[in-house]
Amino acid sequence: MKNIAVIGAGTMGNGIAHTFAQFGYKTHLIDISEKSLEKGMGTISKNLDRMVAKEKISEEDKKDTLNNITTYTQLSEGVKGVDLVVEAATENVELKLSIFKQLDEMCSKDTVLASNTSSISITKIASVVSNPERVIGMHFMNPVPVMKLVEIIRGYNTSDEITNAIMELSRKLKKEPVEVNDYPGFVANRILMPMINESIETLYNGVAGVQEIDTVMKLGMAHPMGPLQLADFIGLDVCLSILEVMYNGFKNPKYAPCPLLVNMVQAGKLGVKSGEGFYDYSESRKAEKVSGQFSS
């Protein structure tokens, strides 16, 4: 596999494109919004600048990485001639089914079709494709260029050949692939999301405040980031979507989203992406922090 297409220029999509391009793959980054593509490329450039500053890569490496990425707003153009498509669109079942129906028509029958979904059934996604054995899950972790894990999810019909090829490709990206079977939430989110949801329930019930809950988990359980801060980082809307997928898939009340999470998403408090979640990420708050560093 030499030519890769990534669908979606958001947080996960631009991170996936960055990673493939950094390892020498010709990468097509596709999004219907030119503005999203510009923002995504800007994020990639900034992340590469950080790597240069830390002397992890050279300026020449940065230039080569950016040169390996071509942007497209037309799906048909972006997937032309590629060996692998990685879909990283919004975590919405109907949207993903629509994209894979189009990919089935637009791509060669030999093109591997992967989804970066964090919870939606690969088997269901593959059901709209004429040869479902070539459909697989590649669940990267955020931030993609840094995090080593890739959950490789086998759908009911995913072939051994495709699974082995994607496992090997992940290793070439200096990742650690872990093969899992296709059940709601897979492994990572089946374990993580109930913990995040229970943390929100703990806050909702008035047991402790945001910082107190996160401090207990960081200092007591050696978590690098508290669950409420992590939820902000993931996106509260994404957390809600994953919990709903698991709740509907297992019909088990332990996966039911906390009412506080539902209300926060409805109010538009989505975490880092919206500027406010359990913590305040607004520009005014950043300014307060900066000014506080210079005051005694």
XYZ file of N, CA, C and O in Angstrom, residues 25-181:
628
model
N 4.013 7.953 2.831
C 2.880 7.554 2.001
C 2.263 8.777 1.312
O 2.110 9.830 1.931
N 1.948 8.625 0.026
C 1.222 9.671 -0.685
C -0.213 9.678 -0.163
O -0.929 8.673 -0.281
N -0.599 10.792 0.415
C -1.839 10.846 1.188
C -2.804 11.876 0.624
O -2.432 13.035 0.413
N -4.044 11.448 0.377
C -5.103 12.339 -0.075
C -6.001 12.650 1.119
O -6.607 11.735 1.697
N -6.080 13.909 1.500
C -6.950 14.330 2.607
C -8.214 14.933 2.004
O -8.147 15.918 1.257
N -9.362 14.336 2.333
C -10.624 14.690 1.684
C -11.611 15.255 2.691
O -11.808 14.689 3.770
N -12.238 16.369 2.341
C -13.312 16.936 3.159
C -14.183 17.782 2.238
O -13.669 18.411 1.304
N -15.483 17.808 2.483
C -16.369 18.599 1.627
C -16.157 20.097 1.824
O -16.527 20.903 0.982
N -15.540 20.464 2.949
C -15.326 21.878 3.287
C -13.874 22.291 3.035
O -12.955 21.743 3.640
N -13.683 23.266 2.165
C -12.347 23.810 1.910
C -11.781 24.440 3.175
O -10.578 24.327 3.463
N -12.660 25.066 3.958
C -12.234 25.685 5.211
C -11.696 24.640 6.182
O -10.676 24.855 6.852
N -12.370 23.492 6.262
C -11.915 22.409 7.143
C -10.569 21.866 6.685
O -9.704 21.537 7.507
N -10.379 21.778 5.373
C -9.103 21.309 4.846
C -7.976 22.281 5.196
O -6.886 21.863 5.597
N -8.248 23.576 5.059
C -7.241 24.587 5.410
C -6.894 24.518 6.899
O -5.720 24.579 7.279
N -7.931 24.363 7.722
C -7.707 24.264 9.170
C -6.923 22.991 9.498
O -6.000 22.998 10.323
N -7.283 21.890 8.847
C -6.600 20.622 9.083
C -5.136 20.679 8.695
O -4.259 20.210 9.434
N -4.859 21.288 7.542
C -3.464 21.412 7.095
C -2.689 22.342 8.024
O -1.500 22.125 8.281
N -3.369 23.356 8.546
C -2.735 24.260 9.508
C -2.348 23.528 10.785
O -1.263 23.742 11.334
N -3.244 22.637 11.232
C -2.956 21.839 12.424
C -1.769 20.913 12.193
O -0.886 20.786 13.046
N -1.739 20.272 11.030
C -0.620 19.384 10.695
C 0.693 20.159 10.701
O 1.696 19.709 11.268
N 0.678 21.344 10.091
C 1.899 22.169 10.030
C 2.369 22.564 11.436
O 3.566 22.488 11.744
N 1.427 22.949 12.298
C 1.787 23.326 13.677
C 2.351 22.139 14.451
O 3.321 22.268 15.202
N 1.736 20.975 14.272
C 2.216 19.780 14.964
C 3.603 19.372 14.484
O 4.448 18.929 15.270
N 3.851 19.553 13.200
C 5.185 19.272 12.665
C 6.208 20.271 13.214
O 7.348 19.900 13.513
N 5.781 21.518 13.365
C 6.671 22.537 13.948
C 7.087 22.136 15.366
O 8.248 22.328 15.761
N 6.143 21.598 16.146
C 6.463 21.142 17.499
C 7.486 20.005 17.461
O 8.392 19.940 18.293
N 7.330 19.124 16.489
C 8.258 17.999 16.371
C 9.656 18.475 15.971
O 10.656 17.948 16.439
N 9.695 19.499 15.113
C 10.987 20.087 14.731
C 11.638 20.731 15.950
O 12.842 20.555 16.211
N 10.841 21.488 16.726
C 11.366 22.176 17.915
C 11.915 21.183 18.933
O 12.888 21.472 19.633
N 11.298 19.994 19.016
C 11.758 18.957 19.951
C 12.843 18.081 19.335
O 13.285 17.106 19.950
N 13.238 18.429 18.097
C 14.291 17.719 17.364
C 13.946 16.249 17.105
O 14.823 15.390 17.005
N 12.631 15.989 16.967
C 12.197 14.636 16.607
C 12.256 14.422 15.104
O 12.401 13.291 14.633
N 12.084 15.530 14.351
C 12.225 15.500 12.900
C 12.982 16.748 12.472
O 13.143 17.694 13.253
N 13.439 16.763 11.220
C 14.145 17.929 10.680
C 13.188 18.805 9.885
O 12.049 18.406 9.585
N 13.649 19.999 9.515
C 12.847 20.886 8.656
C 12.573 20.202 7.318
O 11.497 20.365 6.740
N 13.546 19.437 6.836
C 13.376 18.720 5.572
C 12.295 17.653 5.707
O 11.485 17.447 4.794
N 12.254 16.982 6.862
C 11.202 15.988 7.124
C 9.821 16.647 7.113
O 8.860 16.094 6.575
N 9.734 17.821 7.727
C 8.468 18.551 7.739
C 8.020 18.880 6.322
O 6.855 18.658 5.940
N 8.946 19.378 5.522
C 8.629 19.754 4.143
C 8.169 18.531 3.343
O 7.178 18.591 2.604
N 8.871 17.413 3.517
C 8.501 16.189 2.797
C 7.117 15.703 3.212
O 6.320 15.255 2.374
N 6.834 15.789 4.512
C 5.522 15.356 5.015
C 4.402 16.172 4.390
O 3.403 15.618 3.898
N 4.551 17.490 4.395
C 3.522 18.354 3.817
C 3.385 18.128 2.316
O 2.277 18.160 1.765
N 4.501 17.870 1.640
C 4.462 17.615 0.200
C 3.779 16.296 -0.139
O 3.310 16.105 -1.272
N 3.728 15.390 0.825
C 3.078 14.087 0.608
C 1.562 14.167 0.703
O 0.877 13.187 0.400
N 1.023 15.312 1.133
C -0.428 15.454 1.325
C -1.032 16.330 0.230
O -0.575 17.433 -0.024
N -2.071 15.804 -0.401
C -2.850 16.566 -1.384
C -4.286 16.624 -0.882
O -4.816 15.611 -0.413
N -4.908 17.783 -0.947
C -6.274 17.940 -0.428
C -7.302 17.899 -1.566
O -7.026 18.330 -2.685
N -8.485 17.402 -1.230
C -9.581 17.276 -2.196
C -10.907 17.605 -1.510
O -11.103 17.249 -0.339
N -11.801 18.225 -2.261
C -13.167 18.421 -1.772
C -14.149 17.463 -2.455
O -15.293 17.352 -2.023
N -13.701 16.785 -3.505
C -14.544 15.818 -4.215
C -14.104 14.399 -3.850
O -12.955 14.022 -4.080
N -15.009 13.627 -3.275
C -14.688 12.269 -2.855
C -14.184 11.418 -4.021
O -13.182 10.699 -3.892
N -14.858 11.512 -5.164
C -14.487 10.690 -6.324
C -13.067 10.967 -6.778
O -12.339 10.044 -7.182
N -12.635 12.216 -6.716
C -11.268 12.571 -7.103
C -10.265 12.111 -6.052
O -9.186 11.626 -6.368
N -10.635 12.268 -4.801
C -9.720 11.951 -3.710
C -9.404 10.476 -3.561
O -8.323 10.112 -3.096
N -10.348 9.608 -3.934
C -10.123 8.170 -3.749
C -9.638 7.480 -5.022
O -9.402 6.276 -5.025
N -9.443 8.258 -6.070
C -9.023 7.673 -7.345
C -7.614 7.075 -7.221
O -6.675 7.753 -6.832
N -7.479 5.794 -7.532
C -6.178 5.151 -7.595
C -5.524 4.830 -6.259
O -4.345 4.467 -6.230
N -6.255 4.955 -5.149
C -5.621 4.685 -3.839
C -5.723 3.207 -3.478
O -6.574 2.481 -3.990
N -4.835 2.773 -2.596
C -4.813 1.379 -2.150
C -5.620 1.172 -0.868
O -6.087 0.069 -0.595
N -5.753 2.236 -0.088
C -6.457 2.175 1.193
C -7.195 3.481 1.424
O -6.642 4.557 1.212
N -8.443 3.368 1.859
C -9.219 4.531 2.302
C -9.461 4.385 3.795
O -9.899 3.321 4.255
N -9.151 5.444 4.556
C -9.465 5.464 5.988
C -10.518 6.544 6.210
O -10.243 7.728 6.044
N -11.716 6.118 6.557
C -12.815 7.063 6.806
C -12.729 7.554 8.248
O -12.672 6.759 9.178
N -12.690 8.884 8.402
C -12.603 9.491 9.740
C -13.615 10.625 9.847
O -13.320 11.714 10.346
N -14.821 10.360 9.352
C -15.898 11.359 9.410
C -16.558 11.317 10.785
O -16.187 10.533 11.662
N -17.559 12.172 10.974
C -18.284 12.250 12.239
C -18.855 10.889 12.640
O -19.245 10.091 11.781
N -18.906 10.622 13.945
C -19.371 9.341 14.476
C -20.891 9.261 14.364
O -21.634 9.381 15.344
N -21.337 9.025 13.113
C -22.763 8.968 12.808
C -22.992 7.786 11.863
O -22.380 7.712 10.794
N -23.859 6.874 12.260
C -24.053 5.636 11.502
C -24.486 5.916 10.070
O -23.904 5.373 9.118
N -25.514 6.739 9.899
C -26.050 6.972 8.561
C -25.030 7.640 7.649
O -24.944 7.317 6.456
N -24.257 8.572 8.200
C -23.214 9.235 7.408
C -22.176 8.213 6.941
O -21.781 8.198 5.773
N -21.738 7.348 7.843
C -20.724 6.354 7.481
C -21.261 5.373 6.441
O -20.549 5.004 5.494
N -22.493 4.932 6.586
C -23.085 4.021 5.606
C -23.154 4.680 4.234
O -22.860 4.039 3.210
N -23.511 5.951 4.210
C -23.574 6.694 2.950
C -22.201 6.784 2.293
O -22.060 6.577 1.078
N -21.185 7.079 3.097
C -19.817 7.192 2.562
C -19.356 5.857 2.004
O -18.796 5.789 0.890
N -19.595 4.767 2.724
C -19.114 3.461 2.259
C -19.875 2.970 1.031
O -19.305 2.258 0.188
N -21.139 3.337 0.913
C -21.880 3.025 -0.325
C -21.210 3.700 -1.517
O -21.037 3.094 -2.586
N -20.823 4.968 -1.328
C -20.152 5.695 -2.404
C -18.770 5.108 -2.696
O -18.374 4.980 -3.858
N -18.050 4.741 -1.648
C -16.719 4.160 -1.840
C -16.811 2.849 -2.615
O -15.944 2.549 -3.448
N -17.847 2.078 -2.369
C -18.033 0.802 -3.066
C -18.180 1.025 -4.567
O -17.725 0.204 -5.375
N -18.787 2.138 -4.938
C -18.988 2.460 -6.357
C -17.762 3.122 -6.983
O -17.463 2.908 -8.154
N -17.039 3.912 -6.188
C -15.950 4.731 -6.722
C -14.592 4.049 -6.739
O -13.742 4.367 -7.564
N -14.377 3.126 -5.815
C -13.045 2.531 -5.641
C -12.910 1.214 -6.389
O -13.894 0.528 -6.654
N -11.666 0.865 -6.684
C -11.355 -0.454 -7.220
C -11.802 -1.510 -6.224
O -11.825 -1.277 -5.010
N -12.152 -2.685 -6.722
C -12.584 -3.783 -5.842
C -11.438 -4.293 -4.967
O -11.666 -5.039 -4.014
N -10.208 -3.899 -5.287
C -9.053 -4.302 -4.485
C -8.703 -3.285 -3.403
O -7.842 -3.554 -2.557
N -9.357 -2.135 -3.424
C -9.058 -1.096 -2.434
C -9.572 -1.523 -1.061
O -10.728 -1.929 -0.910
N -8.709 -1.427 -0.063
C -9.113 -1.744 1.314
C -9.864 -0.552 1.885
O -9.422 0.594 1.749
N -10.998 -0.808 2.508
C -11.835 0.246 3.073
C -11.824 0.127 4.590
O -12.299 -0.873 5.144
N -11.273 1.138 5.260
C -11.172 1.120 6.718
C -11.963 2.261 7.320
O -12.112 3.324 6.703
N -12.467 2.050 8.513
C -13.147 3.111 9.255
C -12.417 3.357 10.570
O -11.984 2.407 11.234
N -12.289 4.625 10.932
C -11.698 5.005 12.209
C -12.770 5.093 13.307
O -12.535 5.647 14.361
N -13.927 4.528 13.047
C -15.003 4.582 14.040
C -14.529 4.104 15.407
O -13.722 3.176 15.515
N -15.032 4.748 16.441
C -14.654 4.383 17.805
C -15.686 3.488 18.470
O -15.486 3.065 19.607
N -16.794 3.176 17.772
C -17.819 2.347 18.421
C -18.780 1.664 17.454
O -19.386 0.652 17.801
N -18.937 2.174 16.244
C -19.965 1.673 15.320
C -19.519 0.358 14.691
O -18.359 0.185 14.320
N -20.451 -0.565 14.535
C -20.165 -1.906 14.039
C -19.527 -1.891 12.647
O -20.091 -1.343 11.688
N -18.359 -2.523 12.528
C -17.702 -2.684 11.238
C -18.533 -3.606 10.345
O -18.632 -3.407 9.129
N -19.156 -4.602 10.945
C -20.012 -5.522 10.191
C -21.171 -4.764 9.546
O -21.515 -5.006 8.377
N -21.759 -3.837 10.290
C -22.868 -3.045 9.738
C -22.379 -2.138 8.624
O -23.026 -2.023 7.579
N -21.225 -1.495 8.829
C -20.662 -0.638 7.783
C -20.380 -1.459 6.530
O -20.676 -1.043 5.410
N -19.831 -2.668 6.716
C -19.473 -3.523 5.585
C -20.695 -4.060 4.844
O -20.585 -4.487 3.686
N -21.860 -4.021 5.485
C -23.068 -4.585 4.869
C -23.512 -3.838 3.622
O -24.277 -4.362 2.815
N -23.026 -2.595 3.443
C -23.429 -1.814 2.266
C -22.380 -1.906 1.152
O -22.489 -1.238 0.129
N -21.361 -2.743 1.357
C -20.281 -2.898 0.387
C -20.414 -4.255 -0.291
O -20.736 -5.255 0.351
N -20.152 -4.314 -1.607
C -20.356 -5.541 -2.373
C -19.427 -6.671 -1.955
O -19.794 -7.840 -2.026
N -18.181 -6.352 -1.543
C -17.277 -7.397 -1.033
C -16.801 -7.007 0.364
O -15.745 -6.399 0.534
N -17.607 -7.351 1.383
C -17.357 -6.903 2.761
C -16.085 -7.450 3.399
O -15.654 -6.940 4.432
N -15.458 -8.436 2.776
C -14.218 -8.976 3.342
C -13.084 -7.961 3.350
O -12.106 -8.099 4.080
N -13.217 -6.893 2.545
C -12.144 -5.882 2.477
C -12.382 -4.706 3.436
O -11.642 -3.727 3.431
N -13.426 -4.767 4.253
C -13.762 -3.682 5.179
C -13.234 -4.027 6.573
O -13.425 -5.139 7.063
N -12.573 -3.052 7.221
C -11.931 -3.285 8.509
C -11.951 -1.993 9.328
O -12.128 -0.907 8.768
N -11.793 -2.117 10.615
C -11.693 -0.947 11.485
C -10.246 -0.630 11.816
O -9.464 -1.532 12.140
N -9.874 0.649 11.707
C -8.568 1.136 12.167
C -8.848 2.271 13.140
O -8.990 3.432 12.740
N -8.983 1.934 14.424
C -9.323 2.936 15.425
C -8.042 3.511 16.013
O -7.437 2.944 16.924
N -7.615 4.659 15.474
C -6.448 5.364 15.993
C -6.826 6.103 17.268
O -7.991 6.425 17.501
N -5.836 6.399 18.086
C -6.043 7.151 19.320
C -5.573 8.600 19.126
O -4.656 8.862 18.358
N -6.190 9.517 19.834
C -5.880 10.946 19.720
C -4.918 11.378 20.831
O -5.149 11.030 21.992
N -3.846 12.121 20.513
C -3.422 12.612 19.192
C -2.707 11.526 18.388
O -1.793 10.869 18.894
N -3.131 11.361 17.150
C -2.676 10.239 16.327
C -1.160 10.183 16.137
O -0.567 9.113 16.264
N -0.486 11.312 15.850
C 0.961 11.209 15.627
C 1.741 10.740 16.861
O 2.862 10.260 16.730
N 1.153 10.864 18.044
C 1.844 10.550 19.294
C 1.463 9.178 19.848
O 2.322 8.404 20.285
N 0.175 8.867 19.844
C -0.328 7.652 20.501
C 0.011 6.401 19.692
O -0.148 6.370 18.473
N 0.471 5.367 20.383
C 0.984 4.170 19.721
C -0.095 3.162 19.317
O 0.073 2.398 18.373
N -1.204 3.148 20.062
C -2.203 2.103 19.838
C -3.044 2.336 18.590
O -3.465 3.455 18.312
N -3.295 1.244 17.853
C -4.353 1.224 16.838
C -5.171 -0.039 17.084
O -4.637 -1.155 17.042
N -6.456 0.142 17.381
C -7.363 -1.008 17.495
C -7.727 -1.451 16.080
O -8.272 -0.660 15.307
N -7.418 -2.685 15.754
C -7.767 -3.244 14.448
C -9.008 -4.107 14.636
O -8.953 -5.151 15.290
N -10.138 -3.664 14.089
C -11.413 -4.338 14.340
C -11.824 -5.170 13.132
O -11.996 -4.648 12.032
N -11.959 -6.460 13.383
C -12.418 -7.372 12.343
C -13.940 -7.403 12.320
O -14.575 -7.708 13.335
N -14.521 -7.102 11.167
C -15.945 -7.323 10.991
C -16.215 -8.816 10.830
O -15.279 -9.628 10.742
N -17.475 -9.194 10.769
C -17.836 -10.614 10.664
C -17.222 -11.256 9.422
O -16.847 -12.430 9.431
N -17.114 -10.467 8.330
C -16.619 -11.008 7.064
C -15.195 -10.579 6.713
O -14.684 -10.969 5.660
N -14.546 -9.773 7.547
C -13.206 -9.292 7.231
C -12.250 -10.472 7.052
O -12.190 -11.361 7.896
N -11.499 -10.474 5.951
C -10.625 -11.610 5.646
C -9.342 -11.584 6.469
O -8.906 -10.525 6.938
N -8.732 -12.755 6.610
C -7.428 -12.850 7.273
C -6.382 -12.037 6.522
O -5.523 -11.395 7.133
N -6.449 -12.091 5.200
C -5.470 -11.385 4.364
C -5.497 -9.885 4.629
O -4.452 -9.251 4.811
N -6.695 -9.324 4.659
C -6.829 -7.878 4.902
C -6.399 -7.544 6.331
O -5.685 -6.558 6.566
N -6.796 -8.359 7.290
C -6.418 -8.116 8.690
C -4.905 -8.113 8.845
O -4.332 -7.196 9.456
N -4.243 -9.113 8.274
C -2.789 -9.195 8.374
C -2.109 -8.017 7.690
O -1.110 -7.482 8.194
N -2.635 -7.603 6.545
C -2.052 -6.484 5.806
C -2.156 -5.176 6.599
O -1.211 -4.378 6.642
N -3.303 -4.959 7.253
C -3.510 -3.723 8.014
C -2.698 -3.759 9.313
O -2.181 -2.717 9.756
N -2.551 -4.919 9.905
C -1.687 -5.043 11.090
C -0.251 -4.668 10.720
O 0.417 -3.902 11.432
N 0.228 -5.179 9.592
C 1.597 -4.903 9.156
C 1.763 -3.430 8.776
O 2.778 -2.803 9.097
N 0.769 -2.868 8.108
C 0.820 -1.452 7.749
C 0.912 -0.588 9.004
O 1.681 0.375 9.054
N 0.156 -0.919 10.035
C 0.183 -0.162 11.288
C 1.576 -0.198 11.912
O 2.052 0.814 12.443
N 2.226 -1.336 11.835
C 3.590 -1.441 12.374
C 4.566 -0.563 11.599
O 5.518 -0.019 12.173
N 4.335 -0.430 10.304
C 5.197 0.434 9.491
C 5.040 1.904 9.876
O 5.919 2.718 9.601
N 3.924 2.229 10.510
C 3.697 3.588 11.021
C 4.248 3.746 12.440
O 3.978 4.753 13.094
N 4.981 2.736 12.902
C 5.539 2.704 14.263
C 4.426 2.685 15.318
O 4.570 3.240 16.406
N 3.303 2.038 14.972
C 2.194 1.871 15.901
C 2.183 0.445 16.444
O 2.831 -0.452 15.902
N 1.398 0.254 17.509
C 1.192 -1.071 18.089
C -0.252 -1.488 17.799
O -1.181 -1.068 18.485
N -0.459 -2.312 16.762
C -1.829 -2.738 16.445
C -2.294 -3.856 17.368
O -1.518 -4.758 17.709
N -3.549 -3.793 17.773
C -4.145 -4.845 18.600
C -5.439 -5.288 17.912
O -6.331 -4.475 17.666
N -5.525 -6.575 17.592
C -6.703 -7.091 16.898
C -7.822 -7.369 17.883
O -7.615 -8.023 18.908
N -9.019 -6.855 17.586
C -10.185 -7.099 18.432
C -11.376 -7.456 17.550
O -11.363 -7.199 16.342
N -12.388 -8.048 18.161
C -13.586 -8.424 17.418
C -14.642 -7.320 17.487
O -14.552 -6.393 18.289
